[in-house]
PDB file of C-alpha atoms in Angstrom:
ATOM      1  CA  UNK A   1      -8.549  -3.075  -6.404  1.00 82.00           C
ATOM      2  CA  UNK A   2     -10.955  -0.629  -6.253  1.00 95.00           C
ATOM      3  CA  UNK A   3     -10.826   2.488  -3.957  1.00 97.00           C
ATOM      4  CA  UNK A   4     -13.794   2.694  -1.628  1.00 98.00           C
ATOM      5  CA  UNK A   5     -13.128   6.087   0.218  1.00 98.00           C
ATOM      6  CA  UNK A   6     -10.442   8.187  -0.305  1.00 97.00           C
ATOM      7  CA  UNK A   7      -9.781  11.952   1.320  1.00 97.00           C
ATOM      8  CA  UNK A   8      -6.998  13.431   1.786  1.00 96.00           C
ATOM      9  CA  UNK A   9      -5.545  11.641   4.446  1.00 97.00           C
ATOM     10  CA  UNK A  10      -6.648   8.035   4.420  1.00 97.00           C
ATOM     11  CA  UNK A  11      -8.322   5.472   1.756  1.00 98.00           C
ATOM     12  CA  UNK A  12     -10.239   2.595   2.354  1.00 98.00           C
ATOM     13  CA  UNK A  13     -10.351   0.111  -0.684  1.00 98.00           C
ATOM     14  CA  UNK A  14     -11.179  -3.285  -1.575  1.00 98.00           C
ATOM     15  CA  UNK A  15      -8.393  -5.747  -1.498  1.00 97.00           C
ATOM     16  CA  UNK A  16      -8.845  -8.471  -3.910  1.00 96.00           C
ATOM     17  CA  UNK A  17      -7.982 -12.481  -2.906  1.00 95.00           C
ATOM     18  CA  UNK A  18      -4.410 -13.371  -3.188  1.00 93.00           C
ATOM     19  CA  UNK A  19      -2.865  -9.869  -2.988  1.00 95.00           C
ATOM     20  CA  UNK A  20      -0.569  -9.353   0.131  1.00 95.00           C
ATOM     21  CA  UNK A  21      -1.810  -6.318   2.080  1.00 95.00           C
ATOM     22  CA  UNK A  22       1.704  -5.275   3.026  1.00 92.00           C
ATOM     23  CA  UNK A  23       4.987  -5.089   0.899  1.00 88.00           C
ATOM     24  CA  UNK A  24       5.672  -8.456  -0.507  1.00 81.00           C
ATOM     25  CA  UNK A  25       8.803 -10.262  -2.691  1.00 76.00           C
ATOM     26  CA  UNK A  26       6.420 -12.784  -3.554  1.00 70.00           C
ATOM     27  CA  UNK A  27       4.299 -10.676  -6.069  1.00 69.00           C
ATOM     28  CA  UNK A  28       1.383  -7.788  -5.771  1.00 85.00           C
ATOM     29  CA  UNK A  29       0.647  -6.189  -2.714  1.00 94.00           C
ATOM     30  CA  UNK A  30      -1.114  -3.378  -1.927  1.00 96.00           C
ATOM     31  CA  UNK A  31       1.578  -0.843  -0.930  1.00 95.00           C
ATOM     32  CA  UNK A  32       2.851  -0.879  -4.718  1.00 93.00           C
ATOM     33  CA  UNK A  33      -0.899  -1.259  -6.400  1.00 94.00           C
ATOM     34  CA  UNK A  34      -1.819   1.875  -4.596  1.00 96.00           C
ATOM     35  CA  UNK A  35       1.636   3.742  -4.488  1.00 95.00           C
ATOM     36  CA  UNK A  36       1.235   3.710  -7.838  1.00 94.00           C
ATOM     37  CA  UNK A  37      -2.412   5.057  -8.110  1.00 95.00           C
ATOM     38  CA  UNK A  38      -1.246   8.105  -5.821  1.00 96.00           C
ATOM     39  CA  UNK A  39       1.774   8.857  -7.981  1.00 96.00           C
ATOM     40  CA  UNK A  40      -0.556   9.039 -11.164  1.00 96.00           C
ATOM     41  CA  UNK A  41      -2.652  11.025  -9.716  1.00 94.00           C
ATOM     42  CA  UNK A  42       0.023  13.793  -9.327  1.00 94.00           C
ATOM     43  CA  UNK A  43       0.608  12.630  -5.417  1.00 94.00           C
ATOM     44  CA  UNK A  44       3.827  11.963  -3.314  1.00 93.00           C
ATOM     45  CA  UNK A  45       3.005   8.558  -3.662  1.00 92.00           C
ATOM     46  CA  UNK A  46       3.479   7.739   0.347  1.00 97.00           C
ATOM     47  CA  UNK A  47       1.133   5.264   1.625  1.00 97.00           C
ATOM     48  CA  UNK A  48       0.814   3.702   5.103  1.00 97.00           C
ATOM     49  CA  UNK A  49       0.480  -0.082   6.509  1.00 96.00           C
ATOM     50  CA  UNK A  50      -2.524   0.765   9.023  1.00 96.00           C
ATOM     51  CA  UNK A  51      -3.685  -2.518   9.700  1.00 95.00           C
ATOM     52  CA  UNK A  52      -3.650  -5.940   7.659  1.00 94.00           C
ATOM     53  CA  UNK A  53      -5.947  -8.859   6.038  1.00 95.00           C
ATOM     54  CA  UNK A  54      -4.484 -12.234   5.685  1.00 92.00           C
ATOM     55  CA  UNK A  55      -3.260 -12.544   1.640  1.00 93.00           C
ATOM     56  CA  UNK A  56      -6.100 -15.090   1.248  1.00 94.00           C
ATOM     57  CA  UNK A  57      -8.454 -12.774   2.863  1.00 96.00           C
ATOM     58  CA  UNK A  58     -10.354  -9.831   0.599  1.00 97.00           C
ATOM     59  CA  UNK A  59     -12.361  -6.708   1.196  1.00 98.00           C
ATOM     60  CA  UNK A  60     -12.016  -3.441   3.228  1.00 98.00           C
ATOM     61  CA  UNK A  61      -8.807  -2.643   4.507  1.00 98.00           C
ATOM     62  CA  UNK A  62      -7.622   1.171   4.952  1.00 98.00           C
ATOM     63  CA  UNK A  63      -4.370   3.105   4.323  1.00 98.00           C
ATOM     64  CA  UNK A  64      -2.781   6.587   5.210  1.00 98.00           C
ATOM     65  CA  UNK A  65      -1.484   9.100   3.006  1.00 97.00           C
ATOM     66  CA  UNK A  66      -0.075  11.064   5.872  1.00 95.00           C
ATOM     67  CA  UNK A  67       2.508  10.239   7.468  1.00 95.00           C
ATOM     68  CA  UNK A  68       1.105  12.365  10.245  1.00 94.00           C
ATOM     69  CA  UNK A  69      -1.824  10.487  10.429  1.00 95.00           C
ATOM     70  CA  UNK A  70      -0.552   7.041  10.221  1.00 97.00           C
ATOM     71  CA  UNK A  71       0.546   6.330  13.701  1.00 96.00           C
ATOM     72  CA  UNK A  72      -3.228   8.179  14.617  1.00 96.00           C
ATOM     73  CA  UNK A  73      -4.895   5.970  12.118  1.00 96.00           C
ATOM     74  CA  UNK A  74      -3.605   2.558  13.918  1.00 95.00           C
ATOM     75  CA  UNK A  75      -4.716   4.058  17.312  1.00 94.00           C
ATOM     76  CA  UNK A  76      -8.019   4.445  15.417  1.00 94.00           C
ATOM     77  CA  UNK A  77      -8.362   0.998  14.248  1.00 93.00           C
ATOM     78  CA  UNK A  78      -7.252  -1.014  17.514  1.00 89.00           C
ATOM     79  CA  UNK A  79      -9.593   1.652  19.524  1.00 89.00           C
ATOM     80  CA  UNK A  80     -13.106   0.256  21.318  1.00 84.00           C
ATOM     81  CA  UNK A  81     -14.399   2.581  18.948  1.00 87.00           C
ATOM     82  CA  UNK A  82     -13.641   0.957  15.603  1.00 93.00           C
ATOM     83  CA  UNK A  83     -15.998  -1.783  13.829  1.00 96.00           C
ATOM     84  CA  UNK A  84     -14.457  -4.081  11.713  1.00 97.00           C
ATOM     85  CA  UNK A  85     -16.708  -6.555  10.591  1.00 98.00           C
ATOM     86  CA  UNK A  86     -16.602  -9.818   8.331  1.00 98.00           C
ATOM     87  CA  UNK A  87     -18.856 -12.504   6.630  1.00 98.00           C
ATOM     88  CA  UNK A  88     -17.834 -16.016   6.295  1.00 98.00           C
ATOM     89  CA  UNK A  89     -19.262 -19.481   5.247  1.00 98.00           C
ATOM     90  CA  UNK A  90     -18.585 -22.514   7.530  1.00 98.00           C
ATOM     91  CA  UNK A  91     -19.004 -26.013   7.842  1.00 97.00           C
ATOM     92  CA  UNK A  92     -22.335 -26.741  10.228  1.00 97.00           C
ATOM     93  CA  UNK A  93     -24.187 -24.669  12.181  1.00 97.00           C
ATOM     94  CA  UNK A  94     -23.286 -22.404  15.656  1.00 97.00           C
ATOM     95  CA  UNK A  95     -25.700 -24.071  18.676  1.00 94.00           C
ATOM     96  CA  UNK A  96     -26.849 -20.436  19.495  1.00 97.00           C
ATOM     97  CA  UNK A  97     -27.694 -17.796  16.880  1.00 97.00           C
ATOM     98  CA  UNK A  98     -25.914 -15.744  17.849  1.00 98.00           C
ATOM     99  CA  UNK A  99     -23.689 -15.321  21.030  1.00 98.00           C
ATOM    100  CA  UNK A 100     -19.556 -14.251  21.621  1.00 98.00           C
ATOM    101  CA  UNK A 101     -16.539 -15.956  21.333  1.00 97.00           C
ATOM    102  CA  UNK A 102     -13.849 -15.656  24.177  1.00 97.00           C
ATOM    103  CA  UNK A 103     -10.922 -17.183  23.793  1.00 97.00           C
ATOM    104  CA  UNK A 104      -7.028 -17.540  25.356  1.00 98.00           C
ATOM    105  CA  UNK A 105      -4.670 -17.378  21.869  1.00 97.00           C
ATOM    106  CA  UNK A 106      -1.262 -18.392  20.691  1.00 96.00           C
ATOM    107  CA  UNK A 107       0.503 -17.504  17.779  1.00 96.00           C
ATOM    108  CA  UNK A 108       3.172 -20.095  16.610  1.00 95.00           C
ATOM    109  CA  UNK A 109       5.206 -17.521  14.658  1.00 92.00           C
ATOM    110  CA  UNK A 110       7.413 -20.902  13.292  1.00 93.00           C
ATOM    111  CA  UNK A 111       4.275 -22.981  11.789  1.00 94.00           C
ATOM    112  CA  UNK A 112       2.665 -19.266  11.005  1.00 92.00           C
ATOM    113  CA  UNK A 113      -0.480 -20.965  12.965  1.00 95.00           C
ATOM    114  CA  UNK A 114      -2.718 -19.929  16.335  1.00 96.00           C
ATOM    115  CA  UNK A 115      -4.097 -22.067  18.494  1.00 96.00           C
ATOM    116  CA  UNK A 116      -7.170 -21.854  21.105  1.00 97.00           C
ATOM    117  CA  UNK A 117      -5.337 -22.700  24.643  1.00 96.00           C
ATOM    118  CA  UNK A 118      -6.170 -23.519  28.042  1.00 94.00           C
ATOM    119  CA  UNK A 119      -4.050 -20.941  30.705  1.00 92.00           C
ATOM    120  CA  UNK A 120      -2.025 -17.767  29.832  1.00 92.00           C
ATOM    121  CA  UNK A 121       1.580 -17.666  29.330  1.00 92.00           C
ATOM    122  CA  UNK A 122       3.741 -15.860  27.365  1.00 92.00           C
ATOM    123  CA  UNK A 123       2.813 -15.181  23.562  1.00 93.00           C
ATOM    124  CA  UNK A 124      -0.888 -15.814  24.810  1.00 96.00           C
ATOM    125  CA  UNK A 125      -3.458 -12.752  23.769  1.00 96.00           C
ATOM    126  CA  UNK A 126      -7.552 -12.699  25.448  1.00 97.00           C
ATOM    127  CA  UNK A 127      -9.650 -12.788  21.525  1.00 96.00           C
ATOM    128  CA  UNK A 128     -13.192 -11.649  21.781  1.00 97.00           C
ATOM    129  CA  UNK A 129     -15.493 -11.630  18.718  1.00 97.00           C
ATOM    130  CA  UNK A 130     -19.007 -11.429  18.782  1.00 98.00           C
ATOM    131  CA  UNK A 131     -21.027 -13.364  15.940  1.00 98.00           C
ATOM    132  CA  UNK A 132     -24.743 -13.648  13.963  1.00 98.00           C
ATOM    133  CA  UNK A 133     -26.157 -16.620  12.364  1.00 98.00           C
ATOM    134  CA  UNK A 134     -27.082 -15.168   8.912  1.00 98.00           C
ATOM    135  CA  UNK A 135     -28.136 -18.098   7.219  1.00 98.00           C
ATOM    136  CA  UNK A 136     -27.885 -21.692   6.657  1.00 97.00           C
ATOM    137  CA  UNK A 137     -27.813 -24.389   3.495  1.00 96.00           C
ATOM    138  CA  UNK A 138     -28.451 -28.046   3.157  1.00 96.00           C
ATOM    139  CA  UNK A 139     -26.225 -29.613   0.358  1.00 93.00           C
ATOM    140  CA  UNK A 140     -26.275 -32.663  -1.291  1.00 87.00           C
ATOM    141  CA  UNK A 141     -25.683 -35.286   0.945  1.00 88.00           C
ATOM    142  CA  UNK A 142     -26.889 -33.854   4.074  1.00 90.00           C
ATOM    143  CA  UNK A 143     -23.980 -31.955   4.343  1.00 93.00           C
ATOM    144  CA  UNK A 144     -24.862 -28.307   6.015  1.00 97.00           C
ATOM    145  CA  UNK A 145     -23.006 -24.902   5.556  1.00 98.00           C
ATOM    146  CA  UNK A 146     -23.497 -21.671   7.622  1.00 98.00           C
ATOM    147  CA  UNK A 147     -23.540 -17.730   6.488  1.00 98.00           C
ATOM    148  CA  UNK A 148     -22.120 -15.763   9.559  1.00 98.00           C
ATOM    149  CA  UNK A 149     -21.768 -12.235  10.399  1.00 98.00           C
ATOM    150  CA  UNK A 150     -18.098 -12.192  12.691  1.00 98.00           C
ATOM    151  CA  UNK A 151     -17.405  -8.426  14.683  1.00 98.00           C
ATOM    152  CA  UNK A 152     -13.627  -8.442  16.503  1.00 96.00           C
ATOM    153  CA  UNK A 153     -13.378  -6.971  19.476  1.00 94.00           C
ATOM    154  CA  UNK A 154      -9.872  -7.833  19.838  1.00 93.00           C
ATOM    155  CA  UNK A 155      -7.491  -8.554  16.461  1.00 90.00           C
ATOM    156  CA  UNK A 156      -5.487 -11.167  16.480  1.00 93.00           C
ATOM    157  CA  UNK A 157      -3.706 -13.308  13.373  1.00 93.00           C
ATOM    158  CA  UNK A 158      -5.879 -15.812  12.101  1.00 96.00           C
ATOM    159  CA  UNK A 159      -8.385 -14.921  14.985  1.00 97.00           C
ATOM    160  CA  UNK A 160     -11.974 -15.800  13.315  1.00 98.00           C
ATOM    161  CA  UNK A 161     -10.395 -18.823  11.517  1.00 97.00           C
ATOM    162  CA  UNK A 162      -8.691 -20.456  15.047  1.00 98.00           C
ATOM    163  CA  UNK A 163     -12.063 -19.598  16.920  1.00 98.00           C
ATOM    164  CA  UNK A 164     -14.654 -21.376  14.517  1.00 98.00           C
ATOM    165  CA  UNK A 165     -12.455 -24.255  13.776  1.00 98.00           C
ATOM    166  CA  UNK A 166     -12.214 -24.343  17.468  1.00 97.00           C
ATOM    167  CA  UNK A 167     -15.722 -25.142  17.401  1.00 97.00           C
ATOM    168  CA  UNK A 168     -16.029 -27.430  14.625  1.00 97.00           C
ATOM    169  CA  UNK A 169     -16.883 -25.022  12.444  1.00 98.00           C
ATOM    170  CA  UNK A 170     -14.091 -24.835   9.914  1.00 98.00           C
ATOM    171  CA  UNK A 171     -14.076 -22.050   7.763  1.00 98.00           C
ATOM    172  CA  UNK A 172     -14.727 -23.247   3.545  1.00 97.00           C
ATOM    173  CA  UNK A 173     -11.481 -23.629   1.770  1.00 96.00           C
ATOM    174  CA  UNK A 174      -9.656 -22.859   4.896  1.00 96.00           C
ATOM    175  CA  UNK A 175      -6.635 -25.993   5.055  1.00 95.00           C
ATOM    176  CA  UNK A 176      -4.537 -24.962   7.651  1.00 95.00           C
ATOM    177  CA  UNK A 177      -7.512 -25.104   9.852  1.00 97.00           C
ATOM    178  CA  UNK A 178      -8.855 -28.179   8.931  1.00 95.00           C
ATOM    179  CA  UNK A 179     -11.599 -27.487   5.862  1.00 96.00           C
ATOM    180  CA  UNK A 180     -11.819 -30.390   3.745  1.00 92.00           C
ATOM    181  CA  UNK A 181     -13.507 -28.269   1.032  1.00 92.00           C
ATOM    182  CA  UNK A 182     -10.584 -27.807  -2.255  1.00 85.00           C
ATOM    183  CA  UNK A 183     -13.164 -26.424  -4.412  1.00 89.00           C
ATOM    184  CA  UNK A 184     -13.211 -23.228  -2.351  1.00 88.00           C
ATOM    185  CA  UNK A 185     -10.751 -20.349  -1.963  1.00 92.00           C
ATOM    186  CA  UNK A 186     -10.903 -18.883   1.821  1.00 96.00           C
ATOM    187  CA  UNK A 187     -14.401 -18.165   2.426  1.00 98.00           C
ATOM    188  CA  UNK A 188     -14.036 -15.387   5.096  1.00 98.00           C
ATOM    189  CA  UNK A 189     -14.479 -11.518   3.736  1.00 98.00           C
ATOM    190  CA  UNK A 190     -13.474  -8.557   5.573  1.00 98.00           C
ATOM    191  CA  UNK A 191     -17.309  -6.962   5.038  1.00 98.00           C
ATOM    192  CA  UNK A 192     -17.298  -3.543   6.975  1.00 98.00           C
ATOM    193  CA  UNK A 193     -15.137  -1.232   8.412  1.00 98.00           C
ATOM    194  CA  UNK A 194     -15.831   1.819  10.660  1.00 97.00           C
ATOM    195  CA  UNK A 195     -13.487   4.074  12.371  1.00 96.00           C
ATOM    196  CA  UNK A 196     -13.211   7.885  14.352  1.00 95.00           C
ATOM    197  CA  UNK A 197     -11.054   9.691  11.647  1.00 96.00           C
ATOM    198  CA  UNK A 198      -8.131  11.189  13.358  1.00 93.00           C
ATOM    199  CA  UNK A 199      -8.512  14.297  11.908  1.00 94.00           C
ATOM    200  CA  UNK A 200     -12.247  15.072  11.014  1.00 94.00           C
ATOM    201  CA  UNK A 201     -13.405  13.243  14.703  1.00 94.00           C
ATOM    202  CA  UNK A 202     -16.010  12.288  12.407  1.00 96.00           C
ATOM    203  CA  UNK A 203     -17.180   8.362  11.546  1.00 96.00           C
ATOM    204  CA  UNK A 204     -16.013   7.236   8.207  1.00 97.00           C
ATOM    205  CA  UNK A 205     -16.152   3.530   6.702  1.00 97.00           C
ATOM    206  CA  UNK A 206     -17.228   1.563   4.111  1.00 98.00           C
ATOM    207  CA  UNK A 207     -18.651  -1.594   2.913  1.00 98.00           C
ATOM    208  CA  UNK A 208     -18.059  -4.671   1.001  1.00 97.00           C
ATOM    209  CA  UNK A 209     -19.195  -8.139  -0.644  1.00 98.00           C
ATOM    210  CA  UNK A 210     -17.226 -10.898  -1.686  1.00 97.00           C
ATOM    211  CA  UNK A 211     -17.270 -11.935  -5.752  1.00 95.00           C
ATOM    212  CA  UNK A 212     -20.691 -14.238  -6.862  1.00 95.00           C
ATOM    213  CA  UNK A 213     -18.853 -17.266  -6.977  1.00 96.00           C
ATOM    214  CA  UNK A 214     -18.742 -20.457  -4.724  1.00 95.00           C
ATOM    215  CA  UNK A 215     -19.279 -21.204  -1.869  1.00 96.00           C
ATOM    216  CA  UNK A 216     -20.360 -17.069  -1.801  1.00 97.00           C
ATOM    217  CA  UNK A 217     -23.343 -18.000  -4.098  1.00 96.00           C
ATOM    218  CA  UNK A 218     -24.689 -20.853  -2.169  1.00 96.00           C
ATOM    219  CA  UNK A 219     -26.073 -17.289  -0.310  1.00 97.00           C
ATOM    220  CA  UNK A 220     -28.394 -14.328  -1.440  1.00 94.00           C
ATOM    221  CA  UNK A 221     -26.156 -11.305  -0.474  1.00 89.00           C
TER     222      UNK A 221
END
């Protein structure tokens, strides 16, 4: 765990892969780690959850240090002014070098899996994101993989994973959505975040890069 930015009101951290972003009974979680970090500094130990990353996804994430501001930080992370960018390594290559995804998504809570659907109905939400092709590589046997940057406009459960997979660009290591690459853990990384600070009204943010290991080491990051 790394603290990338901190002031009196919030922390922006780098969440490791495999650590839950919210309270968990099954192992380490960021809330417990950050509460211990704050108490070790002599602070009150309060840490508020602002948004989530999947346990298998690493990268930048925001936490509140103030009960008064937790709700306002949640609003800031959902506002049109915020920026959340991800890096993903996918099978194949986008047909266009950049563009926008717009889908209707339904999240099945029982299966903990999201699906692209054709019609609006109860539980279905619009999902929008823009993407940019960063680079592509041809591997042994003619297999092609690509590094793409995705900027979320909405934030739905498993949004990037299902939107890419529905276009035959499964994220490497994402067995839930069809990847057959067993060498990789989920190749999705929260790379950049920017929000308007609810107290100072200034833009604050941070960037993070994934570890230099397969499949990230296929590309020059």
